[in-house]
XYZ file of C-alpha atoms in Angstrom:
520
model
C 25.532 -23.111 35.816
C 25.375 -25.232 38.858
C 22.893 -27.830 39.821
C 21.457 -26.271 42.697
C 20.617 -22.851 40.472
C 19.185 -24.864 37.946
C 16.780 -26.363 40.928
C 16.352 -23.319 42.085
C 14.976 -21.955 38.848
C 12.901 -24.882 37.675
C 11.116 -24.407 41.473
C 10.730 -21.045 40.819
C 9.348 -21.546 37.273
C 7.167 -24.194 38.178
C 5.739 -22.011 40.887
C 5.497 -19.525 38.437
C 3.724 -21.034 35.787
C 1.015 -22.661 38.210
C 0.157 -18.961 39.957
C 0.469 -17.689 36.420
C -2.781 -19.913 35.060
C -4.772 -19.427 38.859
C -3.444 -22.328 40.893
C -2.770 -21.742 44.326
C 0.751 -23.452 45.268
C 1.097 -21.376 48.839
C -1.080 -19.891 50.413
C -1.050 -18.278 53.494
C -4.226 -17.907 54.795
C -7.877 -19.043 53.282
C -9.900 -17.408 50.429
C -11.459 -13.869 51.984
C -15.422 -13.770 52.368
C -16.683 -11.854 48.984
C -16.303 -7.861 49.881
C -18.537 -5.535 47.822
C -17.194 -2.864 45.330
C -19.148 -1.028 42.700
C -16.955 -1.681 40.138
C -13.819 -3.549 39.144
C -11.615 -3.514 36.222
C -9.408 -6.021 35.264
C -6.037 -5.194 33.757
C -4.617 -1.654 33.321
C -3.777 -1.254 29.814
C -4.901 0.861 27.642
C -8.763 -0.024 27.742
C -8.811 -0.754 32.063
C -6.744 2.373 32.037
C -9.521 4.744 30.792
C -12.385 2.826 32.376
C -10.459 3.062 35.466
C -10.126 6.833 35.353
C -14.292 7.572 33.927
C -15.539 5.256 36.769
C -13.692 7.421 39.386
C -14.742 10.783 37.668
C -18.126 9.517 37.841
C -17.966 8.519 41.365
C -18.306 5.007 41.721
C -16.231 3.098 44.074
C -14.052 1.180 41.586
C -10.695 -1.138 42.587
C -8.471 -2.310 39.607
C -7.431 -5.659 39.763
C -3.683 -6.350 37.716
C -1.647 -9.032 37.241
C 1.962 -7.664 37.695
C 3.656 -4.811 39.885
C 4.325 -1.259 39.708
C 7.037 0.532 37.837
C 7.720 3.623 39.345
C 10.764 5.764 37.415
C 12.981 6.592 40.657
C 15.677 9.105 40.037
C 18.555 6.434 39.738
C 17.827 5.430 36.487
C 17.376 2.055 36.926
C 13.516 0.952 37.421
C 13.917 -1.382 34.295
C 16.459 -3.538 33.188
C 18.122 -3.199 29.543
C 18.411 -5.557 26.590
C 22.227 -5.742 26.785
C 21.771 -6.723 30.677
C 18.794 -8.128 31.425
C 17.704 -9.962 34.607
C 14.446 -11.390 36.032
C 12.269 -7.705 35.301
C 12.703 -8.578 31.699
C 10.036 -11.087 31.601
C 7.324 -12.062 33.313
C 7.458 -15.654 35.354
C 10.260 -16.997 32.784
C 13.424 -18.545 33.655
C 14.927 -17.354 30.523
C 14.748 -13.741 28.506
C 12.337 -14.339 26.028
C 12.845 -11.511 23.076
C 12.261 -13.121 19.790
C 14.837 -14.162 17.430
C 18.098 -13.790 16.408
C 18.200 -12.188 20.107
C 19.218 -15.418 21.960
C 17.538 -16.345 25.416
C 19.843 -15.945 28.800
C 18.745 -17.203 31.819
C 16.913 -15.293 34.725
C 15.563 -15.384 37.974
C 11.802 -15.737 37.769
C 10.595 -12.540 38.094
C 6.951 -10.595 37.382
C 8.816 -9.096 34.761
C 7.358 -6.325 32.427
C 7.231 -8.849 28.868
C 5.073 -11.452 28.717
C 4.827 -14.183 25.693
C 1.590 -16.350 24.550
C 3.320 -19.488 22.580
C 0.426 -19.933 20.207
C 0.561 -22.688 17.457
C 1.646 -21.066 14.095
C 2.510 -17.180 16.316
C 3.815 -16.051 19.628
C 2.226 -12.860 20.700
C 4.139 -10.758 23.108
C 1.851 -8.364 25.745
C 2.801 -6.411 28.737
C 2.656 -7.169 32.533
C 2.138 -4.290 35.090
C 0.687 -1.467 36.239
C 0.008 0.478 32.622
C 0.084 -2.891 30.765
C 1.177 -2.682 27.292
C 2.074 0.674 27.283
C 5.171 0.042 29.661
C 6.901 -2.167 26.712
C 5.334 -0.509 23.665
C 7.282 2.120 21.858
C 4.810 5.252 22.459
C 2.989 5.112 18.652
C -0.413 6.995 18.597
C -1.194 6.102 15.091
C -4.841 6.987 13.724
C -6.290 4.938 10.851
C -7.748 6.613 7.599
C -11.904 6.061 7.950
C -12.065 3.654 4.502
C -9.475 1.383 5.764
C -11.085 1.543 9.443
C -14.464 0.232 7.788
C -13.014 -2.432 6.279
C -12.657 -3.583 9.929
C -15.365 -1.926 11.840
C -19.034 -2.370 11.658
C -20.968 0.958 10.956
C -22.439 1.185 13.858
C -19.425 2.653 15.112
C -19.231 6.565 13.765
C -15.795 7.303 12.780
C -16.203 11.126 12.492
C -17.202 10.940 16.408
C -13.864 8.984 17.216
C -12.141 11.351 14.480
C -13.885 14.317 16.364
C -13.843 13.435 20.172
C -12.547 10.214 21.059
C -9.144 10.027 18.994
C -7.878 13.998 19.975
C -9.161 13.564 23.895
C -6.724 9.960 24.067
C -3.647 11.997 22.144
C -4.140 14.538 24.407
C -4.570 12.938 27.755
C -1.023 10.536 26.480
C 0.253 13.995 25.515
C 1.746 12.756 21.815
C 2.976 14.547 19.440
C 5.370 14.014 16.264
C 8.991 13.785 16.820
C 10.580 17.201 16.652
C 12.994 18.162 14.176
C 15.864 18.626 16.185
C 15.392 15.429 17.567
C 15.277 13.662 14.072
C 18.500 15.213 13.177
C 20.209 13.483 15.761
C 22.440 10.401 15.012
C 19.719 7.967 17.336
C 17.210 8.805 14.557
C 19.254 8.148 11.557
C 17.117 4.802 10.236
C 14.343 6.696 10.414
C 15.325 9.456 8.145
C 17.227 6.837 5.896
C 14.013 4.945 5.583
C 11.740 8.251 5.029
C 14.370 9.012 2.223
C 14.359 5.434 0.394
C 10.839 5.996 0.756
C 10.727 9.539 -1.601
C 13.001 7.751 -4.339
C 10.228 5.077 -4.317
C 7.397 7.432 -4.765
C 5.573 6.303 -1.923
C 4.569 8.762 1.515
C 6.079 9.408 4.549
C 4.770 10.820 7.803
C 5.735 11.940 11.224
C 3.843 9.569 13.481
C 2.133 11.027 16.817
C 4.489 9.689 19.900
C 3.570 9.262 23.313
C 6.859 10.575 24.509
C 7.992 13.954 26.637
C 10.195 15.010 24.207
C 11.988 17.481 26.716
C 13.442 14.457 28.361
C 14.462 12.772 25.379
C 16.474 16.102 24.902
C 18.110 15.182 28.319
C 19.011 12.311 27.095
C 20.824 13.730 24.173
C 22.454 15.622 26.633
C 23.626 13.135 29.278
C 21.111 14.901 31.644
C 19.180 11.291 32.001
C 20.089 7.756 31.822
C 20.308 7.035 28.399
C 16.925 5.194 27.362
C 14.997 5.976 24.456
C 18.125 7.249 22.491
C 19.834 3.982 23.665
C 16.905 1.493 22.097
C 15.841 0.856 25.488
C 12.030 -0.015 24.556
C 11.002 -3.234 25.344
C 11.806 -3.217 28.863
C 10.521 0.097 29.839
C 12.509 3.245 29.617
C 14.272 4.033 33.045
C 14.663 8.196 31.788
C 11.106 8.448 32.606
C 10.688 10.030 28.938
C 7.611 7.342 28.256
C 4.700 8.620 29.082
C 2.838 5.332 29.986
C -0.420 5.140 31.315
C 0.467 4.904 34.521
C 1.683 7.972 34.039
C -1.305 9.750 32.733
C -4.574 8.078 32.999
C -3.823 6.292 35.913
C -2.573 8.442 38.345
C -5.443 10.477 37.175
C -7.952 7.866 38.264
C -6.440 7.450 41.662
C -6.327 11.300 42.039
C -10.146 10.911 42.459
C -10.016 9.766 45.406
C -12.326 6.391 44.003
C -9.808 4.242 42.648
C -7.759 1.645 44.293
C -5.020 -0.108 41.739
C -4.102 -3.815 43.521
C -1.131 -5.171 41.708
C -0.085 -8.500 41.838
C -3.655 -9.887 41.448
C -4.542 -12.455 39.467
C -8.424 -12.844 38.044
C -8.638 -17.036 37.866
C -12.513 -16.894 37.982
C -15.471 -14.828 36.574
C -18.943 -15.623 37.463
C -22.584 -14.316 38.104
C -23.747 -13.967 41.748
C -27.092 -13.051 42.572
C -28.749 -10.226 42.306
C -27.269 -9.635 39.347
C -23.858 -8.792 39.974
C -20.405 -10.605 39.440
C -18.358 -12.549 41.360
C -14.442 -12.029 41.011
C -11.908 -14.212 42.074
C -7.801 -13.810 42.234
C -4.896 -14.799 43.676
C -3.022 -12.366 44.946
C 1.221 -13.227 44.531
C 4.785 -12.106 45.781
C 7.260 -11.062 42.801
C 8.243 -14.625 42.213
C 5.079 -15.416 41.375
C 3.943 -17.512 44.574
C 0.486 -17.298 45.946
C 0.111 -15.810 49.043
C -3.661 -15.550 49.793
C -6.905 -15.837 47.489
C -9.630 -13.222 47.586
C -12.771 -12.922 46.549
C -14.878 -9.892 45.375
C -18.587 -9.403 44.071
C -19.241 -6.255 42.097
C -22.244 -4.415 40.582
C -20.241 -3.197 37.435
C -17.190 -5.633 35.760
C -15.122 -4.397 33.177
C -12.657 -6.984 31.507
C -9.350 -5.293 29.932
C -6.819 -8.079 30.499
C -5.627 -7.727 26.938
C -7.304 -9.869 23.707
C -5.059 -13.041 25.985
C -6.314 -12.445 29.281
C -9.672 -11.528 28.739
C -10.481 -13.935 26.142
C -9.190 -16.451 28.781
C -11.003 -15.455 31.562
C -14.253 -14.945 29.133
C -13.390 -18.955 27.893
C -13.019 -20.540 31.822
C -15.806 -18.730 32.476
C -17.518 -20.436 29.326
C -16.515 -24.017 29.946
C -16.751 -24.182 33.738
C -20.574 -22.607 33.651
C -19.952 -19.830 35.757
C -21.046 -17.432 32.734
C -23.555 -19.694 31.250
C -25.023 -17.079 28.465
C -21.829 -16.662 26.730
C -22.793 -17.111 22.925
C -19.978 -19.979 20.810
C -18.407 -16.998 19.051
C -15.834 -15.815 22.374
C -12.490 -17.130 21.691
C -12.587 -16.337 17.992
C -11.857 -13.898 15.019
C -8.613 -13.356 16.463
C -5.933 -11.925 14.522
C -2.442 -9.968 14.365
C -2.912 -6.956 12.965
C -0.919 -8.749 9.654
C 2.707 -7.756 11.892
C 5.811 -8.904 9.964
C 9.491 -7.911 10.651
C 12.204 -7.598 7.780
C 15.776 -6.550 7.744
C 16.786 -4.649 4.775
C 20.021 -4.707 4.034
C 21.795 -0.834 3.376
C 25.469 -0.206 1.683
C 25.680 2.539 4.584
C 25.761 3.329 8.561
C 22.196 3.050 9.571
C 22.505 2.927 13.632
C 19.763 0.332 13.738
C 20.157 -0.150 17.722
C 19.405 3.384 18.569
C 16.573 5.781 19.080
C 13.020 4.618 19.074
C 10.730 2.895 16.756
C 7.465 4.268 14.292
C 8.641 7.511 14.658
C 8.002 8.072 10.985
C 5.268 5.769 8.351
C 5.586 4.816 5.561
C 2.076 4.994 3.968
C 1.385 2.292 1.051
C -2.406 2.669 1.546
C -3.112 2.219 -2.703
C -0.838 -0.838 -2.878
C -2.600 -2.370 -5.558
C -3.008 -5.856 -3.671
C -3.537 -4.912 -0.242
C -2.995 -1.893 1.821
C 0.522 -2.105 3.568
C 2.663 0.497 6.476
C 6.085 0.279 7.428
C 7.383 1.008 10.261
C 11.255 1.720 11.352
C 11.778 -0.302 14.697
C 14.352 -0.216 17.072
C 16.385 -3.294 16.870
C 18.433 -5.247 19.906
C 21.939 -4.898 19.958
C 23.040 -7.540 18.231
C 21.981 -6.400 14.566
C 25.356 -4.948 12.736
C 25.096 -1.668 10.866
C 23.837 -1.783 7.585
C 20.842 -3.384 8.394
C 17.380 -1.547 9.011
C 14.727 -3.075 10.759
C 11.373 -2.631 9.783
C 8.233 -3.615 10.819
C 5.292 -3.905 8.040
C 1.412 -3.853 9.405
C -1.316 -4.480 7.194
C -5.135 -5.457 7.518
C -5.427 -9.166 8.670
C -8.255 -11.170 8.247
C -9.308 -12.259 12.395
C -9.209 -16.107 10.963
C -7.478 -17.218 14.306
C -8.837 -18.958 17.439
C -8.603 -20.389 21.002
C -9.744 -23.620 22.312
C -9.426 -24.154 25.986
C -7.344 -26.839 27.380
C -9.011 -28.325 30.544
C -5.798 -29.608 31.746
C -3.944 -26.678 31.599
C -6.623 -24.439 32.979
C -5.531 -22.091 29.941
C -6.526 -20.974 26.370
C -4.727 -22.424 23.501
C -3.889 -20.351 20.701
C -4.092 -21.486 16.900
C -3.218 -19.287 13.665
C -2.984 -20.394 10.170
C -0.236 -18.716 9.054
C -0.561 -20.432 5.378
C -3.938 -18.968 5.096
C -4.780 -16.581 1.980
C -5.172 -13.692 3.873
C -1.790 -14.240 5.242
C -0.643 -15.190 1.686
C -2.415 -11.808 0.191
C -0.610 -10.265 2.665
C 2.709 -10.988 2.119
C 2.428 -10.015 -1.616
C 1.475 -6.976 -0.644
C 4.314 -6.447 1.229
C 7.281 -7.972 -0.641
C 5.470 -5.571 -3.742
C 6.150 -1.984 -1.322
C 9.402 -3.717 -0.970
C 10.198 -4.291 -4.215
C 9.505 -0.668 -4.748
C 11.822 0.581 -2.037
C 14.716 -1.619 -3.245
C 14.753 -0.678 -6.734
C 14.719 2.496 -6.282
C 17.345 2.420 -3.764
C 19.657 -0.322 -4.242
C 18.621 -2.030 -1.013
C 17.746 -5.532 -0.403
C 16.244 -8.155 2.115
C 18.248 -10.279 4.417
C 15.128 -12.791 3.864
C 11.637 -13.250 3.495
C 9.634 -10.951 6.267
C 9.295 -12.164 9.420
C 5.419 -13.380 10.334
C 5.968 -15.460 13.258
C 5.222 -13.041 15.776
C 3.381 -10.111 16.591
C 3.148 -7.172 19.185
C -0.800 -6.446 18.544
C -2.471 -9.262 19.600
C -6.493 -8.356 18.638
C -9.870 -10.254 19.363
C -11.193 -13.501 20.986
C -14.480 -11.628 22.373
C -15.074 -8.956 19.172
C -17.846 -6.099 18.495
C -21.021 -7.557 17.073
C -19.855 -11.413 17.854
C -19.397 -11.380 21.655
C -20.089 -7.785 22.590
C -22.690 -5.192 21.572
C -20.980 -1.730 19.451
C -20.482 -0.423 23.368
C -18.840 -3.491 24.696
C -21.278 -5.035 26.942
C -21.377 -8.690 26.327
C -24.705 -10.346 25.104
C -26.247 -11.636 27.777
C -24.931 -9.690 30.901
C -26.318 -6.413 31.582
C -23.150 -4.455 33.308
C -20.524 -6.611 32.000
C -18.126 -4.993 29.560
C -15.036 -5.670 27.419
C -12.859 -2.294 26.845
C -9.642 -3.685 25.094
C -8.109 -5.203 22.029
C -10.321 -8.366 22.473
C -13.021 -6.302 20.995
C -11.214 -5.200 17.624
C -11.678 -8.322 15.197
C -7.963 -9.237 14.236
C -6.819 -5.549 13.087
C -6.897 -1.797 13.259
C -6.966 -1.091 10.387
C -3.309 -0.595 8.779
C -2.080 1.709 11.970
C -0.791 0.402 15.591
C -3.748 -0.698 17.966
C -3.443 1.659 21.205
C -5.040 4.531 20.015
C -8.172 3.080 18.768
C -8.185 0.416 21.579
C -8.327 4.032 24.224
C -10.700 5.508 21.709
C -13.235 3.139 21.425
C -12.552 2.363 25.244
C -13.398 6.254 26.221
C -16.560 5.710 23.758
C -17.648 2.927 25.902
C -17.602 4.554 29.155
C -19.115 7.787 27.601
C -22.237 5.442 27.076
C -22.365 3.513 30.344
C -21.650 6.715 32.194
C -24.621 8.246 30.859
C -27.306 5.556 30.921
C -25.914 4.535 34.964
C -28.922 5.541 37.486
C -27.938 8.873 39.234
């Protein structure tokens, strides 16, 4: 690589990282007066994504403010990059690719990509960037968790059989999941999953289909080299160019702006949360070009502020706002009882063809809910390309203790991330998990390539939790008409199942409450 590229990209990623933490390195024209809106929501993942669309059924002037760009499928086939070519829309403000190991990082232009990586001490936790947040890099699992497990994790104050009745069906069906037909599972892009569902029978333990958030008719395009090749292909974690995801923007997005009261503003930073008089809230972001340069701050007050940057982003925000005394009330509990939903990865090793780079992952469970040390899933994932036949990925969730934190650095202007992955939760954990194993390979003749994987994890949950930070309906203590609506209010795990669907439920509870108590 030449000198003046590797100036190039060390400008651009310097740039980069300043606009990404709120400082302004161009700007093209002075911080805006405050304008008025009713209500703004920041981020639009799962939790800004239904607040979004409820504040614009109700009527209320509403603008969403989020951090990276749009992704709009165009009939080409080529929104996203891939994993066997990627280029600067694989990550967001990184100078290098930044999937975790064995996949190796290549360099990139700096891009607002659509993966985004918190470096944490003892975890990296990896979180979407764009319009539709995590559900542009997620792989479409709508996964419900059983009501003991869920109060294990939940106070009571929350009623299951209301999510189980209302809140849980009305997210599956506005995402429009549903199990993976059979057909479809037959094919040769799905054979880990059916390997894995058939290991699982010799073991005695339960399999089930898993509700996707995918059209399947497109996937059947796919199959028939109708469409680009995407979720057949593995293509996941950078978005799936087919179209065949049906992300929220997508769904409960377009929906909101089809009100006629929603405005999404992409490329907008939130640096700065803070009271204004009259009780209302003052919102501050930079807004930035795709490389990740500032081109103008603005400034916003609202009546109604809903946080749903993600457990990073919003415990961040809620943590600036914290130390710099612009939210003065905040109680000493934001920024903890964080957690990782207890992710793992493991590669087990198989005598036969297993096609671990194809098709799509979680499309089946398996269920070890009466593992007799803790309760354990696994998961089939789709694996990058350079895993060899043989081997099948899996990914193991479990219930994880929230006993991680932030701290934030002055210096950096960010939160710090710590997790004590020795801890005896973690420990507890990973019993658990090499027991189901155990079972599975005995039974089957299969084995591990090595000890699961714990240094990472997809479902980053907490920082500003239910009954710590937040009342049961998300309003923080302290601030009438300030609300969290996303994973920062789940305390470190949902509960043996993947996050989104109890992150949308509990976010469409929420706005069920504030819609009803706002004046009319």
């Amino acid at each position: 690589m030449s000198q003046k590229l590797n100036r190039r990209r060390f400008i651009q990623s310097s740039a980069a990282a300043a606009a990404s933490i709120g400082i302004s390195t161009i700007r093209t024209s002075a911080a805006s007066v405050d304008k008025y809106i009713e209500a703004i929501v920041i981020g639009s993942g799962f939790g800004g994504a239904v607040a979004s669309l409820r504040l614009g059924q109700a009527g209320i002037e509403t603008i969403v403010l989020e951090r990276g760009r749009r992704w709009q499928i165009t009939d080409a086939g080529d929104t996203f990059c891939t994993t066997n070519n990627p280029d600067g829309r694989a990550a967001w403000l990184s100078s290098n690719t930044i999937l975790p190991p064995p996949v190796p990082a290549f360099p990139i232009d700096v891009y607002t990509g659509v993966l985004d990586v918190k470096r944490g001490n003892g975890i990296n936790a990896y979180l979407g960037a764009g319009v539709g947040g995590g559900s542009l890099i997620y792989g479409g699992i709508t996964y419900q968790p059983t009501e003991e497990l869920f109060y294990r994790v939940f106070p009571r104050t929350i009623n299951y059989s209301e999510l189980d009745r209302v809140y849980y069906p009305r997210v599956r069906s506005i995402l429009k999941a549903s199990p993976i037909p059979d057909d479809i599972l037959q094919t040769e892009y799905y054979l880990a999953s059916r390997i894995l569902m058939e290991q699982a029978a010799k073991a005695g333990l339960q399999s089930t289909k898993i509700d996707i958030a995918f059209d399947w008719d497109i996937i059947r395009q796919e199959i028939a080299g109708e469409k680009v090749a995407s979720i057949i292909n593995g293509q996941i974690y950078y978005g799936a160019n087919s179209g065949a995801k049906n992300s929220l923007e997508r769904n409960y997005l377009s929906m909101a702006e089809a009100t006629g009261n929603v405005e999404i503003r992409p490329l907008h930073i939130v640096t700065t949360i803070e009271e204004s008089d009259r009780g209302r809230y003052r919102v501050v972001c930079n807004q930035i070009n795709e490389q990740g340069a500032v081109v103008v701050q603005k400034s916003f007050v609202c009546r109604y502020l809903f946080l749903a940057a993600g457990s990073i982003g919003t415990t961040e925000l809620l943590l600036r706002a914290k130390t710099n005394g612009t939210l003065r009330r905040l109680n000493n509990q934001v920024g903890k009882a964080w957690g990782t939903n207890s992710d793992s990865t493991a590669l087990m090793i198989n005598a036969a063809q297993t096609n671990p780079s194809f098709g799509s992952p979680g499309v089946i469970s398996i269920e070890h809910l009466d593992n007799p040390i803790a309760p354990i899933i696994l998961e089939p994932f789709q694996s990058i390309p350079f895993v060899p036949q043989g081997i099948l990925p899996v990914l193991g969730q479990g219930i994880s203790k929230p006993d991680g934190y932030f701290n934030y650095n002055v210096l950096t202007q960010s939160a710090d991330l710590f997790w004590p992955g020795d801890s005896a939760d973690r420990q507890k954990n990973a019993q658990a998990l090499q027991y189901t194993y155990q079972l599975l390979n005995q039974a089957n003749g299969t084995s591990l390539a090595g000890l699961p994987d714990y240094s990472s994890t997809a479902h980053p949950l907490g920082g500003a939790t239910i009954g710590q930070v937040c009342n049961t309906h998300g309003q923080v203590f302290g601030y009438p008409n300030l609300f969290v609506v996303d994973g920062s209010l789940i305390p470190g795990s949902t509960a043996c199942a993947n996050p989104s669907l109890t992150i949308a439920a509990l976010a469409e509870r929420s706005m069920d409450h504030f819609v009803n108590r706002i004046p009319s």
